[in-house]
Short mmCIF file of C-alpha atoms in Angstrom, two decimals:
data_model
loop_
_atom_site.label_atom_id
_atom_site.label_comp_id
_atom_site.label_asym_id
_atom_site.label_seq_id
_atom_site.Cartn_x
_atom_site.Cartn_y
_atom_site.Cartn_z
CA MET Q 22 240.27 30.87 29.54
CA ILE Q 23 241.00 31.83 33.15
CA GLU Q 24 240.94 28.80 35.43
CA SER Q 25 238.58 30.39 37.97
CA VAL Q 26 236.07 31.36 35.26
CA LYS Q 27 236.20 27.85 33.79
CA LEU Q 28 235.61 26.31 37.21
CA ARG Q 29 232.67 28.64 37.86
CA ARG Q 30 230.99 27.69 34.61
CA GLN Q 31 231.39 24.01 35.35
CA CYS Q 32 229.95 24.48 38.84
CA MET Q 33 226.83 26.14 37.40
CA LEU Q 34 225.88 22.79 35.91
CA ASP Q 35 226.37 20.78 39.11
CA PHE Q 36 224.94 22.30 42.28
CA TYR Q 37 226.24 19.84 44.83
CA SER Q 38 229.79 19.76 43.41
CA HIS Q 39 229.90 23.52 43.57
CA TYR Q 40 228.55 23.44 47.11
CA GLU Q 41 231.14 20.88 48.22
CA HIS Q 42 233.92 22.92 46.63
CA LEU Q 43 232.84 26.07 48.51
CA CYS Q 44 232.60 24.15 51.80
CA GLU Q 45 236.12 22.82 51.23
CA LEU Q 46 237.46 26.31 50.66
CA GLN Q 47 235.80 27.49 53.86
CA GLY Q 48 236.90 24.46 55.87
CA SER Q 49 233.41 23.27 56.82
CA LEU Q 50 231.40 20.11 56.21
CA PRO Q 51 228.47 19.98 53.74
CA LEU Q 52 225.03 19.72 55.30
CA LYS Q 53 223.35 16.32 55.10
CA ALA Q 54 219.98 17.92 54.33
CA VAL Q 55 221.41 19.45 51.15
CA LYS Q 56 222.79 16.13 49.96
CA ALA Q 57 219.49 14.30 50.59
CA ASN Q 58 217.75 15.62 47.45
CA VAL Q 59 220.70 15.91 45.08
CA THR Q 60 219.45 13.20 42.72
CA HIS Q 61 216.13 15.01 42.19
CA ASP Q 62 217.72 18.43 41.54
CA THR Q 63 215.73 19.97 44.39
CA ILE Q 64 216.42 21.68 47.71
CA ASP Q 65 214.01 21.31 50.62
CA LEU Q 66 215.49 22.59 53.89
CA ILE Q 67 214.18 23.31 57.37
CA VAL Q 68 216.64 26.03 58.30
CA ASP Q 69 215.97 26.54 62.01
CA HIS Q 70 219.04 24.56 63.08
CA ILE Q 71 221.51 25.75 60.42
CA LYS Q 72 224.31 27.88 61.83
CA ALA Q 73 225.12 31.28 60.37
CA SER Q 74 228.57 30.11 59.27
CA ASP Q 75 227.07 27.31 57.14
CA TRP Q 76 224.97 29.70 55.08
CA ALA Q 77 227.77 31.32 53.06
CA PRO Q 78 228.66 28.33 50.79
CA LEU Q 79 225.00 27.38 50.40
CA LEU Q 80 223.94 30.85 49.25
CA ASN Q 81 226.92 31.21 46.90
CA ALA Q 82 226.14 27.87 45.27
CA LEU Q 83 222.47 28.79 45.02
CA ARG Q 84 223.15 32.17 43.40
CA HIS Q 85 225.05 30.71 40.43
CA ASN Q 86 223.03 27.53 39.86
CA LYS Q 87 221.20 26.59 36.65
CA THR Q 88 220.05 22.99 37.29
CA LEU Q 89 217.73 23.09 40.32
CA THR Q 90 214.04 22.62 39.50
CA SER Q 91 212.64 23.30 42.98
CA ILE Q 92 213.80 25.40 45.93
CA GLY Q 93 212.10 25.02 49.32
CA ILE Q 94 213.35 26.91 52.40
CA ARG Q 95 211.17 26.58 55.50
CA SER Q 96 211.28 27.88 59.06
CA LEU Q 97 209.03 26.51 61.80
CA HIS Q 98 210.06 29.01 64.46
CA GLN Q 99 207.39 31.65 63.85
CA HIS Q 100 204.19 29.70 63.27
CA GLY Q 101 205.29 26.65 65.31
CA LEU Q 102 204.05 23.88 63.04
CA GLU Q 103 205.74 21.26 65.16
CA GLU Q 104 203.87 22.31 68.33
CA SER Q 105 200.41 23.49 69.24
CA GLY Q 106 198.48 25.14 72.02
CA VAL Q 107 200.03 25.52 75.43
CA GLU Q 108 203.21 23.68 74.45
CA ARG Q 109 203.93 26.24 71.73
CA TYR Q 110 203.44 29.07 74.24
CA LYS Q 111 205.67 27.46 76.86
CA THR Q 112 208.55 26.65 74.54
CA TYR Q 113 208.48 29.86 72.48
CA PHE Q 114 210.94 31.68 74.72
CA ARG Q 115 213.09 28.58 75.32
CA ARG Q 116 213.73 27.91 71.64
CA LYS Q 117 216.84 29.38 70.14
CA ILE Q 118 216.15 32.05 67.55
CA PRO Q 119 217.36 30.73 64.17
CA ALA Q 120 219.83 32.64 62.03
CA THR Q 121 217.28 33.04 59.23
CA LEU Q 122 215.39 35.62 61.28
CA SER Q 123 218.31 38.04 61.22
CA LYS Q 124 218.10 41.02 58.91
CA ASP Q 125 221.36 40.44 57.06
CA LEU Q 126 220.89 36.75 56.38
CA THR Q 127 217.35 37.18 55.08
CA GLY Q 128 218.59 39.84 52.66
CA GLN Q 129 221.43 37.59 51.46
CA LEU Q 130 218.96 34.74 50.94
CA CYS Q 131 216.68 36.91 48.79
CA LYS Q 132 219.69 38.10 46.76
CA ALA Q 133 220.72 34.49 46.13
CA VAL Q 134 217.18 33.54 45.07
CA ARG Q 135 217.02 36.56 42.78
CA GLY Q 136 220.29 35.55 41.13
CA CYS Q 137 219.09 31.99 40.60
CA LEU Q 138 215.77 33.15 39.11
CA SER Q 139 217.50 35.49 36.69
CA ILE Q 140 219.85 32.87 35.16
CA SER Q 141 217.94 29.58 35.53
CA ASP Q 142 215.81 28.14 32.74
CA VAL Q 143 214.54 25.05 34.61
CA LEU Q 144 213.46 26.36 38.04
CA LYS Q 145 209.71 25.78 38.37
CA ASN Q 146 208.89 25.81 42.09
CA LEU Q 147 209.87 28.35 44.76
CA GLU Q 148 208.74 27.96 48.39
CA LEU Q 149 209.76 30.32 51.19
CA HIS Q 150 207.80 29.40 54.32
CA GLY Q 151 207.85 31.09 57.71
CA LEU Q 152 210.54 33.69 56.91
CA LEU Q 153 210.43 37.29 58.13
CA LEU Q 154 210.59 39.02 54.75
CA ARG Q 155 211.02 42.76 55.19
CA GLU Q 156 210.26 45.47 52.65
CA ARG Q 157 213.70 45.43 51.04
CA ASP Q 158 213.65 41.61 50.94
CA VAL Q 159 210.32 41.63 49.10
CA ALA Q 160 211.74 44.19 46.65
CA LEU Q 161 214.71 41.91 45.89
CA LEU Q 162 212.44 38.90 45.49
CA THR Q 163 210.15 40.87 43.18
CA LYS Q 164 213.01 41.64 40.80
CA GLY Q 165 213.78 37.94 40.59
CA LEU Q 166 210.14 37.04 39.89
CA ALA Q 167 209.96 39.62 37.12
CA SER Q 168 213.04 38.15 35.38
CA ALA Q 169 212.10 34.47 35.84
CA SER Q 170 211.61 32.59 32.58
CA SER Q 171 210.39 29.17 33.79
CA LEU Q 172 208.87 29.66 37.27
CA GLU Q 173 205.38 28.16 37.64
CA SER Q 174 204.64 28.09 41.38
CA VAL Q 175 205.37 30.66 44.12
CA SER Q 176 204.58 30.00 47.78
CA LEU Q 177 205.18 32.49 50.61
CA ALA Q 178 203.09 30.74 53.25
CA HIS Q 179 203.41 32.07 56.82
CA CYS Q 180 205.58 35.01 55.68
CA PRO Q 181 204.00 38.17 57.19
CA ILE Q 182 204.45 40.37 54.12
CA GLY Q 183 201.15 42.23 54.60
CA ASP Q 184 199.14 44.09 51.97
CA GLY Q 185 202.08 46.33 51.01
CA GLY Q 186 204.38 43.42 50.25
CA LEU Q 187 201.64 41.64 48.31
CA GLU Q 188 201.02 44.75 46.21
CA THR Q 189 204.72 44.86 45.29
CA ILE Q 190 204.67 41.19 44.30
CA CYS Q 191 201.48 41.60 42.26
CA GLN Q 192 203.10 44.34 40.18
CA SER Q 193 205.69 41.83 39.00
CA ILE Q 194 203.60 38.68 38.54
CA LYS Q 195 200.77 40.32 36.59
CA ASN Q 196 202.98 40.55 33.48
CA THR Q 197 204.71 37.20 34.02
CA ALA Q 198 203.59 34.57 31.54
CA THR Q 199 204.76 31.42 33.33
CA ILE Q 200 203.51 31.74 36.96
CA ARG Q 201 200.33 29.69 37.41
CA PHE Q 202 200.07 28.98 41.14
CA VAL Q 203 200.48 31.42 44.05
CA ASN Q 204 200.16 30.60 47.74
CA PHE Q 205 199.83 33.38 50.34
CA THR Q 206 198.59 31.34 53.31
CA ALA Q 207 198.73 33.23 56.64
CA CYS Q 208 200.53 36.27 55.22
CA SER Q 209 198.68 38.86 57.37
CA LEU Q 210 196.49 39.96 54.46
CA THR Q 211 193.26 41.95 54.57
CA TRP Q 212 190.58 42.81 52.02
CA ARG Q 213 193.07 45.20 50.40
CA GLY Q 214 195.34 42.28 49.54
CA ALA Q 215 192.37 40.44 48.03
CA GLU Q 216 191.69 43.50 45.86
CA HIS Q 217 195.32 43.53 44.67
CA ILE Q 218 195.06 39.92 43.49
CA ALA Q 219 191.64 40.60 41.93
CA ASN Q 220 193.21 43.44 39.93
CA VAL Q 221 195.86 41.02 38.67
CA LEU Q 222 193.10 38.68 37.47
CA LYS Q 223 191.35 41.56 35.66
CA HIS Q 224 194.60 42.67 34.02
CA GLN Q 225 195.41 39.15 32.82
CA ALA Q 226 191.83 38.62 31.63
CA ILE Q 227 192.03 41.67 29.36
CA ARG Q 228 195.31 40.44 27.87
CA ARG Q 229 194.01 36.90 27.35
CA HIS Q 230 190.81 38.13 25.74
CA GLY Q 231 193.00 39.84 23.15
CA GLU Q 232 194.95 36.63 22.57
CA ALA Q 233 191.71 34.65 22.24
CA TRP Q 234 190.38 37.14 19.67
CA ALA Q 235 193.59 36.83 17.62
CA GLU Q 236 193.40 33.04 17.75
CA SER Q 237 189.74 33.05 16.61
CA LEU Q 238 190.53 34.72 13.28
CA ARG Q 239 190.24 32.68 10.08
CA TYR Q 240 187.75 30.27 11.62
CA ARG Q 241 190.17 29.00 14.25
CA ARG Q 242 189.07 28.01 17.75
CA PRO Q 243 191.22 29.41 20.61
CA ASP Q 244 192.55 26.94 23.15
CA LEU Q 245 191.93 28.56 26.55
CA GLU Q 246 193.69 25.82 28.53
CA TYR Q 247 197.14 26.61 27.14
CA MET Q 248 196.97 30.36 27.67
CA THR Q 249 199.29 31.89 30.27
CA GLY Q 250 198.26 33.40 33.60
CA LEU Q 251 197.21 32.47 37.13
CA ARG Q 252 195.28 29.22 37.54
CA ARG Q 253 195.20 28.73 41.32
CA ILE Q 254 195.19 31.29 44.16
CA THR Q 255 195.48 30.21 47.81
CA LEU Q 256 194.69 32.72 50.56
CA ASN Q 257 193.94 30.44 53.51
CA CYS Q 258 194.20 31.62 57.13
CA ASN Q 259 193.89 35.36 56.43
CA MET Q 260 191.04 36.22 58.76
CA LEU Q 261 190.79 39.90 57.74
CA VAL Q 262 189.91 39.20 54.10
CA GLY Q 263 186.25 39.08 55.07
CA ASP Q 264 183.19 39.77 52.94
CA ARG Q 265 184.79 42.75 51.22
CA GLY Q 266 187.62 40.60 49.90
CA ALA Q 267 185.15 37.91 48.81
CA SER Q 268 183.13 40.55 46.94
CA ALA Q 269 186.31 41.71 45.17
CA PHE Q 270 186.89 38.17 43.92
CA ALA Q 271 183.23 37.78 42.96
CA ASP Q 272 183.41 40.88 40.73
CA CYS Q 273 186.19 39.41 38.58
CA LEU Q 274 185.06 35.76 38.70
CA GLY Q 275 181.73 36.41 36.98
CA GLU Q 276 183.32 36.81 33.54
CA ASP Q 277 186.64 35.03 34.12
CA LEU Q 278 187.38 32.06 31.86
CA TRP Q 279 190.79 30.95 33.13
CA LEU Q 280 191.01 30.73 36.95
CA LYS Q 281 190.49 27.12 38.06
CA ALA Q 282 190.88 27.13 41.86
CA LEU Q 283 190.43 29.68 44.66
CA ASP Q 284 191.13 28.68 48.28
CA LEU Q 285 189.60 30.89 50.99
CA GLN Q 286 189.68 28.73 54.12
CA GLN Q 287 189.57 30.62 57.44
CA CYS Q 288 189.19 34.03 55.84
CA GLY Q 289 186.41 35.46 58.03
CA ILE Q 290 183.75 35.22 55.30
CA SER Q 291 180.09 35.33 56.33
CA ASN Q 292 176.83 34.69 54.46
CA GLU Q 293 177.03 38.05 52.68
CA GLY Q 294 180.36 37.28 51.01
CA ALA Q 295 179.30 33.70 50.28
CA ARG Q 296 176.17 34.92 48.47
CA SER Q 297 178.24 37.20 46.25
CA LEU Q 298 180.46 34.25 45.34
CA LEU Q 299 177.39 32.11 44.61
CA ASP Q 300 176.03 34.82 42.30
CA ALA Q 301 179.36 34.87 40.44
CA LEU Q 302 179.12 31.11 39.92
CA GLN Q 303 175.88 31.54 38.00
CA THR Q 304 177.89 32.79 35.02
CA ASN Q 305 181.29 31.22 35.74
CA THR Q 306 181.68 27.74 34.28
CA THR Q 307 185.46 27.22 34.55
CA LEU Q 308 186.08 27.36 38.32
CA VAL Q 309 186.37 23.78 39.64
CA VAL Q 310 187.55 24.53 43.21
CA LEU Q 311 186.12 27.24 45.46
CA ASP Q 312 187.12 26.28 48.98
CA ILE Q 313 185.32 28.34 51.64
CA ARG Q 314 185.44 25.75 54.40
CA LYS Q 315 186.49 26.62 57.96
CA ASN Q 316 184.42 29.83 57.83
CA PRO Q 317 181.94 29.34 60.69
CA LEU Q 318 179.89 32.42 59.78
CA ILE Q 319 178.68 30.78 56.55
CA GLY Q 320 175.49 28.75 56.81
CA HIS Q 321 175.66 25.04 56.16
CA VAL Q 322 173.01 25.12 53.40
CA LEU Q 323 174.67 28.04 51.61
CA MET Q 324 178.08 26.35 51.71
CA LYS Q 325 176.52 23.17 50.37
CA ASN Q 326 174.98 25.05 47.44
CA ILE Q 327 178.31 26.68 46.54
CA ILE Q 328 180.19 23.36 46.61
CA GLU Q 329 177.48 21.69 44.52
CA ARG Q 330 177.69 24.46 41.94
CA VAL Q 331 181.50 24.21 41.73
CA LEU Q 332 181.39 20.43 41.36
CA LYS Q 333 178.97 20.79 38.46
CA ASN Q 334 181.56 22.94 36.69
CA GLY Q 335 184.03 20.08 37.01
CA ASN Q 336 181.51 17.57 35.60
CA ASN Q 337 182.63 15.05 38.28
CA ALA Q 338 185.83 14.45 36.28
CA ASP Q 339 189.32 14.04 37.68
CA SER Q 340 191.14 17.36 37.45
CA GLU Q 341 194.70 18.39 38.23
CA TYR Q 342 193.31 21.01 40.62
CA LYS Q 343 192.51 19.13 43.83
CA TRP Q 344 190.81 20.29 47.00
CA LEU Q 345 193.40 21.02 49.66
CA ILE Q 346 193.27 18.91 52.80
CA SER Q 347 192.37 21.09 55.76
CA PRO Q 348 193.33 20.25 59.37
CA SER Q 349 190.53 18.18 60.88
CA SER Q 350 189.85 15.49 63.41
CA LYS Q 351 191.16 12.90 60.93
CA ASP Q 352 194.64 14.35 61.38
CA ALA Q 353 194.19 14.37 65.13
CA LEU Q 354 193.86 10.60 65.09
CA LYS Q 355 197.43 10.27 63.89
CA THR Q 356 198.88 12.30 66.77
CA LYS Q 357 199.55 10.90 70.20
CA PRO Q 358 196.77 11.78 72.68
CA LYS Q 359 197.75 14.30 75.32
CA LYS Q 360 197.78 13.32 79.00
CA ARG Q 361 196.80 15.34 82.03
CA THR Q 362 198.30 14.37 85.39
CA ILE Q 363 196.74 15.22 88.77
CA VAL Q 364 198.51 14.35 92.04
CA LEU Q 365 196.29 13.79 95.08
CA GLY Q 366 197.58 13.45 98.64
CA SER Q 367 200.92 14.32 100.25
CA GLY Q 368 202.03 11.16 102.04
CA ARG Q 369 205.43 9.52 101.93
CA LYS Q 370 204.24 6.19 100.58
CA GLY Q 371 204.38 5.01 97.01
CA LYS Q 372 202.24 6.65 94.37
CA ALA Q 373 199.10 5.02 92.97
CA THR Q 374 198.44 5.77 89.29
CA ILE Q 375 194.96 5.53 87.82
CA ARG Q 376 194.50 5.83 84.07
CA ILE Q 377 191.14 6.51 82.53
CA GLY Q 378 190.48 6.52 78.78
CA LEU Q 379 191.14 4.44 75.71
CA SER Q 380 193.83 1.82 75.69
CA SER Q 381 196.72 2.35 73.33
CA LYS Q 382 198.16 -0.31 71.07
CA LYS Q 383 201.16 -2.02 72.63
CA SER Q 384 203.83 -3.82 70.72
CA VAL Q 385 204.26 -7.47 71.49
CA SER Q 386 207.78 -8.82 71.82
CA PRO Q 387 208.61 -11.77 69.58
CA GLY Q 388 209.32 -14.01 72.63
CA LYS Q 389 205.79 -13.69 74.04
CA LYS Q 390 202.76 -15.49 72.76
CA ASN Q 391 199.57 -13.77 71.63
CA PHE Q 392 196.68 -14.79 73.92
CA SER Q 393 193.01 -14.47 73.15
CA VAL Q 394 190.75 -11.98 74.91
CA ARG Q 395 189.49 -14.52 77.45
CA GLU Q 396 193.00 -15.74 78.32
CA SER Q 397 194.44 -12.24 78.70
CA TYR Q 398 194.81 -10.44 82.00
CA SER Q 399 191.68 -8.31 81.46
CA PRO Q 400 189.16 -7.83 78.63
CA LYS Q 401 189.84 -5.20 76.02
CA PRO Q 402 188.10 -1.95 76.98
CA LEU Q 403 185.33 -0.68 74.78
CA ALA Q 404 185.21 2.72 73.11
CA PRO Q 405 183.71 5.60 75.14
CA GLY Q 406 179.98 5.99 74.64
CA THR Q 407 179.23 2.36 73.89
CA LYS Q 408 177.11 0.15 76.10
CA GLY Q 409 179.10 -1.57 78.85
CA PHE Q 410 182.11 0.76 78.72
CA LEU Q 411 184.53 0.34 81.64
CA PRO Q 412 187.76 2.17 82.52
CA TRP Q 413 191.15 0.56 82.31
CA ARG Q 414 192.06 -2.40 84.45
CA THR Q 415 194.09 -0.12 86.77
CA ALA Q 416 190.92 1.65 87.85
CA GLU Q 417 189.17 -1.67 88.32
CA ARG Q 418 192.02 -2.95 90.48
CA ALA Q 419 191.92 0.22 92.56
CA ARG Q 420 188.18 -0.29 93.14
CA ARG Q 421 188.64 -3.90 94.23
CA CYS Q 422 191.61 -3.22 96.52
CA ARG Q 423 190.15 -0.20 98.27
CA GLY Q 424 186.60 -1.40 98.58
CA GLY Q 425 185.05 1.47 96.62
CA THR Q 426 181.69 1.14 94.96
CA MET Q 427 181.01 1.95 91.34
CA ASP Q 428 177.77 3.80 90.85
CA CYS Q 429 177.83 3.51 87.06
CA ALA Q 430 180.28 2.72 84.27
CA GLY Q 431 182.95 5.33 83.74
CA LYS Q 432 183.03 6.84 87.33
CA LEU Q 433 185.85 6.66 89.83
CA PRO Q 434 185.40 5.09 93.30
CA VAL Q 435 183.94 7.44 95.85
CA LYS Q 436 186.12 6.29 98.76
CA ILE Q 437 189.86 6.71 98.25
CA GLN Q 438 192.45 6.29 100.96
CA THR Q 439 194.48 9.42 101.63
CA GLY Q 440 197.49 7.70 103.16
CA GLY Q 441 199.65 8.07 100.04
CA PRO Q 442 199.66 10.43 97.06
CA VAL Q 443 197.40 9.36 94.24
CA LYS Q 444 198.50 10.16 90.69
CA VAL Q 445 195.63 10.29 88.22
CA THR Q 446 196.46 10.29 84.50
CA VAL Q 447 193.55 11.13 82.22
CA GLU Q 448 193.96 10.40 78.53
CA SER Q 449 191.88 12.25 76.00
CA ALA Q 450 189.80 10.16 73.64
CA SER Q 451 191.26 9.49 70.22
CA THR Q 452 188.13 10.65 68.42
CA SER Q 453 187.44 14.36 68.40
CA GLU Q 454 184.26 16.25 67.72
CA THR Q 455 183.08 16.22 64.14
CA GLU Q 456 182.33 19.45 62.38
CA ASP Q 457 180.08 20.47 59.54
CA THR Q 458 183.09 21.17 57.35
CA GLU Q 459 184.24 17.55 57.69
CA ASP Q 460 180.88 16.46 56.31
CA LEU Q 461 181.45 18.78 53.37
CA GLU Q 462 184.84 17.16 52.76
CA ASP Q 463 183.04 13.87 52.26
CA VAL Q 464 180.53 15.58 49.96
CA ILE Q 465 183.34 16.62 47.61
CA HIS Q 466 184.08 12.98 46.76
CA GLN Q 467 180.46 11.65 46.72
CA PRO Q 468 178.26 11.83 43.64
CA ASP Q 469 174.95 12.07 45.54
CA LEU Q 470 175.40 15.29 47.49
CA ALA Q 471 171.92 15.78 48.90
CA LYS Q 472 171.63 12.32 50.46
CA SER Q 473 175.15 12.23 51.89
CA LEU Q 474 174.59 15.36 54.00
CA ASP Q 475 171.35 14.04 55.54
CA LYS Q 476 172.75 10.66 56.61
CA ILE Q 477 174.38 10.63 60.05
CA ASP Q 478 175.84 7.46 61.45
CA ILE Q 479 174.61 6.43 64.89
CA ALA Q 480 178.15 5.74 66.06
CA GLN Q 481 179.25 9.25 65.08
CA TYR Q 482 176.27 10.71 66.90
CA GLN Q 483 177.22 8.83 70.07
CA GLN Q 484 180.83 9.97 69.77
CA LEU Q 485 179.62 13.57 69.41
CA GLN Q 486 177.60 13.17 72.62
CA VAL Q 487 180.72 11.92 74.44
#
C-alpha cells in the first residue's frame, strides 16, 4: 500500500494526531482550544480569534475524520453574546472582523462539515452558531445532512439563513431517519419558515402512521417512542413568526403523536395564536413542552392555561425534554452591576466620590481579622426598599463633613460645596424587576399551579416598587 494512503487511513481514526501532523507540515502550532476536548472526541471552538492561516490544517483534519461525536463552531461577533446594550453598539466597529465571516472560509468550513457527515458513523451533534451562511453554504450543508447516518441534533442558532435557507434544509431533513432535534434560534425566520417546518411534521407523520399500521398487524402493539423523526423544534427569537406561524403549528399538532417539545419564545405571538395552540392541545396528548414565554401579547391567564395543559400531558413525571432556561432577572444577579459616573464641578482640587446603592462583597485578606457588625467601621447597609435604608458610608461621611441635612433616607445632601469637582458613582441595584414569565417558570416546577400564581411575596412586591 502507498505510504501516504496508509497514513491517511490511520489519521482518520485519530483526529488530534492527524491535526498535529498537518500543523507540522505547515510549520504552525496546534491550537490549544482544539486540544482541550480531545479526550471526549468533541470539538467546541469560539472562532473569532482564530487566524485565517490556522484554519487549513483544522479543516483538512475535520474533513477526513471518523471519530468525533460532536462538532461545535461558534462566533460571537454578530449577535454579541459577550456584550449587551450600549457597550455592544460602541465596540461593534472597534472589534476586528473574524476570518469566519469571509466568503471563502465559510464555504471551506461547510465543505469540511459535509465531508465529515458523509463518512462518519458516530457524529451525533452539529452546532454552527453565529456564522454568516450564504445560499451556497446552506446547499453544501444540506448535502451533508442528507447523507448523514448517525446525526441526531442540528443547531444553526444565530445564523441568518432566512426562510429560503430553512426551506432548503427542510427538504433534506424530512427524509432523514436519525435527526431528532433542530434548533433555529434567531435565524431571521417568518411565518413562512414555520410553515416549512410544519410541512416536515406532516410528511413524517404520514410515514410514521404507515409504520405504526405495519407494526400493529398480528395483534402487535406499535412502540411510538422508538420511531424515527423530529422530537424537538426550537424557534426562539424569531419575532416575525407571529400568529400565522403559530396557527401552522396548531394545524399539525392536533393529530400528531410524536413531537415532544416546541419552543416559541419571543416569536411575536398574541392571544389569537395562543388560542389556536390551546385548541390543538385538546386532542394532543404527547406534547410535554410548549414554551410560549417572552411573548408579551399573550394574556397571563391564557398562558397559564396552556402551560397547565402541557404539564398534564407529562403527568408530572421527569422527562428527557426539559424546559429551556430563558434569560431573566435571575441571570442578571450573576453579572456585575453597571456603574454610571457623573462629574460635578470644575475646580483644581481633589475629587470627591459618592457611591449610592448596594454594597458589594469584598474579599478579606488572610492577615486581617473578621470583626462583627458593631465593631466594624460602619453598619452593613440594608437592601433598597426596606425600612431604615441608608446609602453607603461615603455618602454619610460627605453629609457630616459638609454640614448637609438629610430630609429622608436615600437622598443626597442639599448643600454641596462647589470648590472641587464631585464624582458621583451610582450603582444599579442587584435585583431587577420581576416579570410574569418568571412566575410561570416557577409554575413549571410546582405541582399546585393555581395557588402558586396567586401568592406574591411581600419582599418581591417591595422590590418591584423600588
